[in-house]
Amino acid sequence: MKQAFRIEHDFLGEKAIDDSVYYGIQTLRAIENFHITGIPLSHEPIFIRALGYVKKAAAMANRDLGVLPADVADAIIYASNKLINGAYADQFPTDMIQGGAGTSVNMNANEVIANLGLEYMGHEKGQYEFLHPNNHVNCSQSTNDAYPTAFRIALYFKMNEFIYALDALQQSFAAKGSEFAPVLKMGRTQLQDAVPMSLGDEFNAFATTLREDVQRLREIQALLTEVNMGATAIGTAINAPAGYPELVTQYLGEITGLPIVLAEDLIEATSDTGAFVLVSGMMKRTAIKLSKICNDLRLLSSGPRVGLHEINLPQMQPGSSIMPGKVNPVIPEVVNQTAYYVIGADLTITMAAEAGQLQLNVMEPVISFSLFNMLSYLHHAVDTLREKCVNGITANEEACKQMVMNSIGIVTALNPLLGYEACAAIAKEALNTGKSVHQIVVSEKQYISQAQWDEIYSFENMIHPRFMN
């Protein structure tokens, strides 16, 4: 079959567009110009959905203010609803990293919506005299308010998904905290024996630190609901009718269900990327915490014969091509690596935010690309850690207990009774001779009785120590 084309033009010239596609000439130029990541906008359907929200709200506001004819507005709303419902994502082929501050993304949306709307009105694709990508779909807008507003909405929803995943992970750690509450183990500082604790308390601490980040992420997420719709090019609202910024923001809140508010200073809001820096920084903090936890899981499960071996991680795959029977902690390892990626992406966002000049930051595409990837990758890592590792961890209770009782660190509990100097001498003798603290303190030197020892080193007193003298 002979392929059909339509001819479209912009002020740079004309191009033939495959008539089967809904995008137009400006999207085609972006396809030709930007071969960077190989990852198209269609990879982030949540962003396309957000663009649909923005274009729908704009059409509704422009209709109410008499700027758009009702039939044109209805066609835009129809097409925008298609995007909101997840249709036509394949019509967004522009690379996620691009020049132009997101203009190609915005025009991609304008062209797709225009051509969908034209078909709805009974016209052919490209008959822009009836519904134009710039004059109608982009009415009262600029890329500089439409793109960041859609980005904020998409980021808000994507953060929701990540926060739910992180909260589920902290609940899994909390459940293990309850399960391991009766397990006595040795605490360690600087990889040296410290004082006893409960394995349950150790896992509860993992849950607590992640729960804190769930709360902080929700607080920072709220900053994304402040938008600059109606700012148009630089924040002066040029080409927008009176009352448009307030009305389009109201409609955005209604159709998204989010508490969206209009920024007080539209000029500042158009150039500012501070909220994205905060989200990125918080994601980096969470990544660092997750990586630290995974380091601990790898240490606690090390061995099995010549390591700590206090816990068992689920065995997921053979660990060596040469050493039979070796099983590696592959799930914590992959989370570590994902965390390193996030930390690096945060630096990219930092530099991109700093690169803003005067009334606009043209680097928002790499900010959006980086933040979307951070959230996606860390979300996958969190789910993987919960499902394939944390939920299946078991405790080696007897090994934990033996390490406690063989440790020199337990002498610390005798400080209030014997004093630091005497306890240091006991620790030194135990280290030099290989004797246990119990043997030196009770059997040989008889500093305390067996009954006192049993009281001081009872499970309850080791887990929740009380002052004794």
Coordinates of C-alpha atoms in Angstrom, one line a residue:
M1 CA 0.0 0.0 0.0
K2 CA 1.2 3.5 -0.8
Q3 CA 1.8 5.5 2.3
A4 CA -0.2 8.7 2.6
F5 CA 1.4 12.0 3.7
R6 CA 0.1 15.4 4.5
I7 CA 2.2 18.6 4.2
E8 CA 2.5 20.8 7.2
H9 CA 4.5 24.0 7.6
D10 CA 6.0 26.2 10.2
F11 CA 8.0 29.4 9.8
L12 CA 11.1 27.4 8.9
G13 CA 9.5 25.6 6.0
E14 CA 7.4 22.6 5.0
K15 CA 7.6 18.9 5.8
A16 CA 5.8 15.8 4.8
I17 CA 4.1 14.1 7.8
D18 CA 2.9 10.5 7.7
D19 CA -0.8 10.8 7.7
S20 CA -1.3 7.9 10.2
V21 CA 0.3 9.9 13.0
Y22 CA -1.4 12.6 15.1
Y23 CA 1.7 14.7 15.8
G24 CA 2.8 17.4 13.4
I25 CA 5.8 19.3 12.1
Q26 CA 7.2 20.6 15.3
T27 CA 7.2 17.1 16.8
L28 CA 8.9 15.8 13.6
R29 CA 11.6 18.4 13.9
A30 CA 12.2 17.3 17.6
I31 CA 12.5 13.7 16.4
E32 CA 15.1 14.8 13.9
N33 CA 17.0 17.0 16.3
F34 CA 17.2 15.1 19.5
H35 CA 18.7 11.7 19.6
I36 CA 20.0 11.7 23.2
T37 CA 18.5 9.1 25.5
G38 CA 16.5 7.0 23.2
I39 CA 13.8 7.3 25.8
P40 CA 10.7 9.0 24.3
L41 CA 8.0 10.9 26.2
S42 CA 5.7 7.9 25.8
H43 CA 7.9 6.2 28.4
E44 CA 6.3 8.4 31.0
P45 CA 2.5 8.1 30.4
I46 CA 1.9 10.0 33.7
F47 CA 3.5 13.0 32.1
I48 CA 1.2 12.7 29.0
R49 CA -1.8 12.4 31.3
A50 CA -0.7 15.6 33.1
L51 CA -0.4 17.4 29.8
G52 CA -3.9 16.4 29.0
Y53 CA -5.1 17.9 32.3
V54 CA -3.3 21.2 31.5
K55 CA -4.7 21.4 28.0
K56 CA -8.2 20.5 29.2
A57 CA -8.2 23.1 32.0
A58 CA -6.9 25.7 29.6
A59 CA -9.7 25.0 27.1
M60 CA -12.3 25.2 29.8
A61 CA -11.0 28.5 31.1
N62 CA -10.7 30.0 27.6
R63 CA -14.2 28.8 26.8
D64 CA -15.7 30.4 29.9
L65 CA -13.8 33.7 29.2
G66 CA -15.0 33.8 25.6
V67 CA -11.6 33.4 24.1
L68 CA -12.4 30.0 22.4
P69 CA -15.6 29.1 20.6
A70 CA -17.5 26.4 22.4
D71 CA -17.1 23.8 19.6
V72 CA -13.3 24.3 19.5
A73 CA -13.1 24.1 23.3
D74 CA -15.2 20.9 23.3
A75 CA -13.0 19.3 20.7
I76 CA -9.9 20.1 22.8
I77 CA -11.5 18.8 25.9
Y78 CA -12.5 15.6 24.1
A79 CA -8.9 15.1 22.8
S80 CA -7.4 15.9 26.2
N81 CA -9.6 13.4 27.9
K82 CA -8.2 10.8 25.5
L83 CA -4.7 11.5 26.8
I84 CA -5.9 11.6 30.4
N85 CA -7.4 8.1 29.9
G86 CA -4.1 6.8 28.6
A87 CA -4.8 6.7 24.9
Y88 CA -2.4 7.7 22.1
A89 CA 0.7 7.6 24.3
D90 CA 2.6 6.2 21.2
Q91 CA 2.1 9.6 19.6
F92 CA 4.6 11.2 21.9
P93 CA 8.0 10.2 20.4
T94 CA 10.1 13.2 21.4
D95 CA 13.2 12.5 23.4
M96 CA 13.0 13.2 27.2
I97 CA 16.1 15.3 27.1
Q98 CA 15.8 18.1 24.5
G99 CA 16.7 21.7 24.0
G100 CA 14.1 24.5 24.1
A101 CA 12.9 24.3 27.7
G102 CA 10.3 21.7 26.8
T103 CA 8.8 23.4 23.8
S104 CA 8.9 20.2 21.8
V105 CA 7.0 18.3 24.5
N106 CA 4.4 21.1 24.7
M107 CA 4.0 21.3 20.9
N108 CA 3.8 17.5 20.7
A109 CA 0.8 17.7 23.0
N110 CA -0.7 20.6 21.1
E111 CA -0.4 18.8 17.8
V112 CA -1.8 15.5 19.0
I113 CA -4.7 17.2 20.7
A114 CA -5.4 19.4 17.6
N115 CA -5.5 16.5 15.2
L116 CA -7.6 14.3 17.5
G117 CA -9.9 17.3 17.9
L118 CA -10.1 17.9 14.2
E119 CA -11.2 14.3 13.6
Y120 CA -13.8 14.7 16.4
M121 CA -15.1 17.8 14.6
G122 CA -15.3 15.9 11.3
H123 CA -12.2 17.3 9.7
E124 CA -8.9 15.8 8.4
K125 CA -5.6 15.8 10.3
G126 CA -3.7 19.0 9.5
Q127 CA -6.7 21.2 8.7
Y128 CA -5.5 23.6 11.3
E129 CA -7.7 26.5 10.1
F130 CA -10.4 24.8 12.1
L131 CA -8.4 23.8 15.2
H132 CA -4.8 25.1 15.4
P133 CA -2.1 23.7 17.7
N134 CA -0.9 27.2 18.7
N135 CA -3.9 29.4 18.3
H136 CA -6.4 27.1 20.0
V137 CA -4.8 24.3 21.9
N138 CA -2.0 26.5 23.2
C139 CA -4.4 29.5 23.7
S140 CA -3.4 31.7 26.7
Q141 CA -0.4 29.5 27.4
S142 CA 3.3 29.3 26.8
T143 CA 5.6 26.3 27.1
N144 CA 7.0 28.1 30.1
D145 CA 3.8 27.7 32.2
A146 CA 2.2 24.6 30.5
Y147 CA 5.3 22.4 30.7
P148 CA 6.3 23.0 34.3
T149 CA 2.7 22.8 35.5
A150 CA 2.2 19.4 33.8
F151 CA 5.6 18.3 35.2
R152 CA 4.5 19.2 38.7
I153 CA 1.2 17.3 38.4
A154 CA 3.0 14.3 36.9
L155 CA 5.7 14.4 39.6
Y156 CA 3.0 14.7 42.3
F157 CA 1.3 11.5 41.1
K158 CA 4.6 9.7 40.6
M159 CA 5.7 10.6 44.1
N160 CA 2.4 9.1 45.4
E161 CA 3.3 5.8 43.9
F162 CA 6.8 5.9 45.4
I163 CA 5.6 7.0 48.9
Y164 CA 3.2 4.1 49.0
A165 CA 6.0 1.7 48.1
L166 CA 8.3 3.1 50.7
D167 CA 5.6 3.0 53.3
A168 CA 5.0 -0.7 52.5
L169 CA 8.7 -1.4 52.9
Q170 CA 8.9 0.3 56.3
Q171 CA 5.9 -1.8 57.4
S172 CA 7.7 -5.0 56.3
F173 CA 10.7 -3.9 58.5
A174 CA 8.3 -3.2 61.4
A175 CA 6.8 -6.6 61.0
K176 CA 10.3 -8.2 61.2
G177 CA 10.9 -6.0 64.2
S178 CA 8.0 -7.6 66.0
E179 CA 9.0 -11.1 64.8
F180 CA 12.6 -10.7 66.0
A181 CA 11.8 -9.0 69.3
P182 CA 12.8 -12.0 71.4
V183 CA 16.2 -12.4 69.6
L184 CA 19.2 -11.2 71.7
K185 CA 22.2 -10.0 69.7
M186 CA 25.3 -7.9 69.9
G187 CA 25.1 -4.3 68.9
R188 CA 28.2 -2.9 67.2
T189 CA 29.8 0.5 66.7
Q190 CA 32.7 1.0 64.3
L191 CA 32.3 -2.7 63.4
Q192 CA 33.5 -3.5 67.0
D193 CA 31.4 -5.2 69.7
A194 CA 29.4 -2.7 71.6
V195 CA 26.5 -3.7 73.9
P196 CA 23.6 -6.2 73.6
M197 CA 20.3 -5.3 71.9
S198 CA 17.4 -7.0 70.3
L199 CA 17.4 -8.0 66.7
G200 CA 13.9 -6.7 66.7
D201 CA 15.0 -3.3 67.8
E202 CA 17.5 -3.2 65.0
F203 CA 14.8 -3.9 62.4
N204 CA 12.4 -1.4 64.1
A205 CA 15.1 1.2 63.6
F206 CA 15.2 0.5 59.9
A207 CA 11.4 0.9 59.9
T208 CA 11.6 4.2 61.8
T209 CA 14.2 5.8 59.6
L210 CA 12.1 5.0 56.5
R211 CA 8.9 6.1 58.1
E212 CA 10.5 9.5 58.7
D213 CA 11.3 9.8 55.0
V214 CA 7.7 8.9 54.1
Q215 CA 6.6 11.9 56.2
R216 CA 9.2 14.2 54.8
L217 CA 8.4 13.2 51.2
R218 CA 4.7 14.0 51.8
E219 CA 5.6 17.4 53.1
I220 CA 7.8 18.2 50.1
Q221 CA 5.2 16.8 47.7
A222 CA 2.8 19.5 48.8
L223 CA 5.1 22.1 47.3
L224 CA 4.4 20.7 43.8
T225 CA 0.8 21.9 44.0
E226 CA 1.8 25.6 43.5
V227 CA 1.7 26.3 39.7
N228 CA 2.4 29.2 37.4
M229 CA -0.5 28.6 34.9
G230 CA -1.4 31.9 33.2
A231 CA 2.2 33.2 33.6
T232 CA 2.6 32.5 29.8
A233 CA 6.1 33.5 28.6
I234 CA 7.9 35.1 31.6
G235 CA 5.2 35.6 34.2
T236 CA 3.6 38.8 33.0
A237 CA 0.5 36.9 31.6
I238 CA 0.9 38.3 28.1
N239 CA -1.7 37.0 25.7
A240 CA -3.9 35.7 28.6
P241 CA -7.3 37.3 29.3
A242 CA -8.1 38.9 32.7
G243 CA -9.0 36.2 35.2
Y244 CA -7.5 33.4 33.2
P245 CA -4.7 32.4 35.7
E246 CA -7.1 32.0 38.6
L247 CA -9.8 30.2 36.5
V248 CA -7.4 27.8 34.8
T249 CA -5.9 27.0 38.2
Q250 CA -9.3 26.4 39.7
Y251 CA -10.2 24.0 36.9
L252 CA -6.9 22.2 37.2
G253 CA -7.6 21.5 40.9
E254 CA -11.1 20.2 40.1
I255 CA -10.1 17.8 37.3
T256 CA -7.0 16.5 38.9
G257 CA -8.3 16.2 42.4
L258 CA -5.2 17.9 43.7
P259 CA -5.0 21.0 46.0
I260 CA -3.5 23.1 43.2
V261 CA -2.9 26.8 43.9
L262 CA -1.7 29.7 41.8
A263 CA 1.8 31.0 42.7
E264 CA 1.7 34.5 44.2
D265 CA 4.6 35.8 42.1
L266 CA 4.3 34.4 38.6
I267 CA 7.6 35.9 37.4
E268 CA 9.4 34.2 40.2
A269 CA 7.5 30.9 39.8
T270 CA 8.3 30.8 36.0
S271 CA 12.1 30.8 36.6
D272 CA 12.2 28.9 40.0
T273 CA 13.0 25.2 40.2
G274 CA 13.5 25.1 44.0
A275 CA 10.7 22.6 44.6
F276 CA 12.4 20.1 42.2
V277 CA 15.7 20.6 44.0
L278 CA 13.9 19.7 47.3
V279 CA 12.3 16.6 45.9
S280 CA 15.6 15.5 44.4
G281 CA 17.4 16.1 47.7
M282 CA 14.8 14.2 49.6
M283 CA 15.1 11.3 47.2
K284 CA 18.8 11.3 47.6
R285 CA 18.4 11.2 51.4
T286 CA 16.0 8.2 51.1
A287 CA 18.4 6.5 48.7
I288 CA 21.3 7.0 51.1
K289 CA 19.2 5.5 54.0
L290 CA 18.2 2.5 51.9
S291 CA 21.8 1.9 50.8
K292 CA 22.9 2.0 54.5
I293 CA 20.2 -0.4 55.5
C294 CA 21.3 -2.7 52.6
N295 CA 24.9 -2.5 53.8
D296 CA 23.7 -3.6 57.2
L297 CA 21.7 -6.5 55.8
R298 CA 24.8 -7.7 53.8
L299 CA 27.0 -7.5 57.0
L300 CA 24.4 -9.2 59.2
S301 CA 24.0 -12.1 56.7
S302 CA 27.7 -12.4 56.0
G303 CA 29.2 -15.9 56.1
P304 CA 27.5 -18.3 56.5
R305 CA 30.4 -20.0 58.4
V306 CA 33.0 -17.3 58.8
G307 CA 30.9 -14.1 58.9
L308 CA 28.3 -12.6 61.3
H309 CA 25.5 -14.9 60.1
E310 CA 23.0 -13.3 62.4
I311 CA 20.3 -13.4 59.8
N312 CA 19.5 -15.3 56.6
L313 CA 18.5 -13.6 53.4
P314 CA 16.3 -15.4 50.9
Q315 CA 18.4 -17.3 48.5
M316 CA 17.6 -15.9 45.1
Q317 CA 20.2 -17.3 42.7
P318 CA 23.6 -19.1 42.6
G319 CA 26.3 -16.6 43.5
S320 CA 29.4 -17.8 41.6
S321 CA 30.5 -19.3 38.3
I322 CA 33.4 -21.0 40.0
M323 CA 32.5 -21.5 43.7
P324 CA 29.8 -24.1 44.2
G325 CA 27.2 -23.4 46.8
K326 CA 28.0 -19.7 47.1
V327 CA 24.9 -17.5 47.4
N328 CA 25.3 -13.7 47.2
P329 CA 23.1 -10.9 48.7
V330 CA 22.1 -9.8 45.3
I331 CA 18.9 -7.9 46.3
P332 CA 20.7 -5.6 48.7
E333 CA 23.4 -5.2 46.2
V334 CA 21.1 -4.0 43.4
V335 CA 19.5 -1.6 45.8
N336 CA 22.9 -0.2 46.6
Q337 CA 23.6 0.4 42.9
T338 CA 20.2 2.0 42.4
A339 CA 20.9 4.4 45.3
Y340 CA 24.2 5.4 43.7
Y341 CA 22.4 6.3 40.5
V342 CA 19.9 8.4 42.4
I343 CA 22.7 10.2 44.2
G344 CA 24.3 11.0 40.8
A345 CA 21.0 12.2 39.3
D346 CA 20.6 14.6 42.3
L347 CA 23.8 16.2 41.2
T348 CA 22.5 16.6 37.6
I349 CA 19.4 18.2 39.0
T350 CA 21.5 20.5 41.2
M351 CA 23.5 21.7 38.2
A352 CA 20.5 22.1 36.0
A353 CA 18.6 24.1 38.6
E354 CA 21.7 26.4 39.0
A355 CA 21.9 26.9 35.3
G356 CA 18.6 28.9 35.2
Q357 CA 19.1 32.3 33.7
L358 CA 17.0 35.4 34.1
Q359 CA 13.3 34.7 33.6
L360 CA 13.5 31.0 32.7
N361 CA 15.3 27.8 33.4
V362 CA 15.7 26.1 30.0
M363 CA 17.1 22.9 31.7
E364 CA 13.8 21.6 33.0
P365 CA 13.8 18.7 30.5
V366 CA 16.8 17.1 32.1
I367 CA 15.4 17.8 35.5
S368 CA 12.1 16.1 34.6
F369 CA 14.0 13.2 33.0
S370 CA 16.2 12.8 36.1
L371 CA 13.4 13.0 38.6
F372 CA 11.2 10.6 36.8
N373 CA 14.0 8.1 36.6
M374 CA 14.9 8.6 40.2
L375 CA 11.4 7.8 41.3
S376 CA 10.9 4.9 38.9
Y377 CA 14.2 3.2 39.7
L378 CA 14.0 3.7 43.4
H379 CA 10.4 2.6 43.4
H380 CA 11.4 -0.7 41.7
A381 CA 14.3 -1.1 44.1
V382 CA 12.1 -0.6 47.1
D383 CA 9.5 -3.1 45.8
T384 CA 12.3 -5.6 45.0
L385 CA 13.9 -5.2 48.5
R386 CA 10.5 -5.8 50.2
E387 CA 9.3 -8.7 48.1
K388 CA 12.5 -10.6 47.4
C389 CA 14.5 -9.9 50.6
V390 CA 12.9 -8.3 53.7
N391 CA 9.8 -10.4 53.8
G392 CA 11.8 -13.6 53.7
I393 CA 14.5 -12.8 56.2
T394 CA 15.0 -15.2 59.1
A395 CA 17.0 -14.9 62.3
N396 CA 19.8 -17.2 63.5
E397 CA 18.7 -16.8 67.2
E398 CA 21.2 -19.2 68.8
A399 CA 24.2 -17.8 66.9
C400 CA 23.2 -14.3 67.9
K401 CA 23.0 -15.3 71.6
Q402 CA 26.3 -17.1 71.5
M403 CA 28.0 -14.0 70.1
V404 CA 26.6 -11.9 72.9
M405 CA 27.7 -14.2 75.7
N406 CA 31.2 -14.7 74.2
S407 CA 31.6 -10.9 73.7
I408 CA 33.9 -8.8 75.8
G409 CA 31.5 -5.8 75.2
I410 CA 29.0 -7.1 77.8
V411 CA 31.4 -6.0 80.5
T412 CA 30.0 -2.5 79.9
A413 CA 26.9 -3.5 82.0
L414 CA 29.2 -3.9 85.0
N415 CA 30.4 -0.2 84.9
P416 CA 27.9 1.0 87.5
L417 CA 28.9 -1.8 89.9
L418 CA 32.7 -2.2 89.4
G419 CA 33.7 1.1 87.8
Y420 CA 35.3 1.8 84.4
E421 CA 38.9 0.9 85.4
A422 CA 38.1 -2.5 86.8
C423 CA 35.9 -3.3 83.8
A424 CA 38.7 -2.2 81.4
A425 CA 41.0 -4.6 83.2
I426 CA 38.5 -7.4 82.9
A427 CA 38.1 -6.7 79.2
K428 CA 41.8 -6.7 78.7
E429 CA 42.3 -10.0 80.5
A430 CA 39.5 -11.6 78.6
L431 CA 40.9 -10.4 75.3
N432 CA 44.4 -11.6 76.2
T433 CA 43.5 -15.0 77.7
G434 CA 40.4 -16.0 75.7
K435 CA 38.5 -16.4 78.9
S436 CA 34.8 -15.3 79.1
V437 CA 33.8 -12.3 81.1
H438 CA 31.6 -14.6 83.1
Q439 CA 34.5 -16.8 84.0
I440 CA 36.6 -13.9 85.2
V441 CA 33.9 -11.9 87.0
V442 CA 32.0 -14.7 88.7
S443 CA 34.1 -17.8 88.9
E444 CA 37.7 -16.5 89.4
K445 CA 37.5 -13.0 90.9
Q446 CA 34.0 -13.4 92.4
Y447 CA 33.2 -9.7 91.9
I448 CA 29.5 -10.6 91.7
S449 CA 27.4 -13.7 92.5
Q450 CA 25.8 -15.9 89.9
A451 CA 22.4 -14.5 91.0
Q452 CA 23.6 -11.0 90.3
W453 CA 25.0 -12.1 87.0
D454 CA 21.7 -13.7 86.0
E455 CA 19.9 -10.5 86.9
I456 CA 22.2 -8.1 85.1
Y457 CA 22.5 -10.3 82.0
S458 CA 18.8 -11.3 81.8
F459 CA 17.2 -10.9 78.4
E460 CA 15.0 -8.1 79.6
N461 CA 17.9 -6.1 81.2
M462 CA 20.0 -6.6 78.0
I463 CA 17.2 -5.3 75.8
H464 CA 15.9 -2.6 78.2
P465 CA 18.8 -1.9 80.5
R466 CA 18.1 -0.3 83.9
F467 CA 20.7 1.3 86.1
M468 CA 22.0 -1.1 88.7
N469 CA 24.5 -0.4 91.5

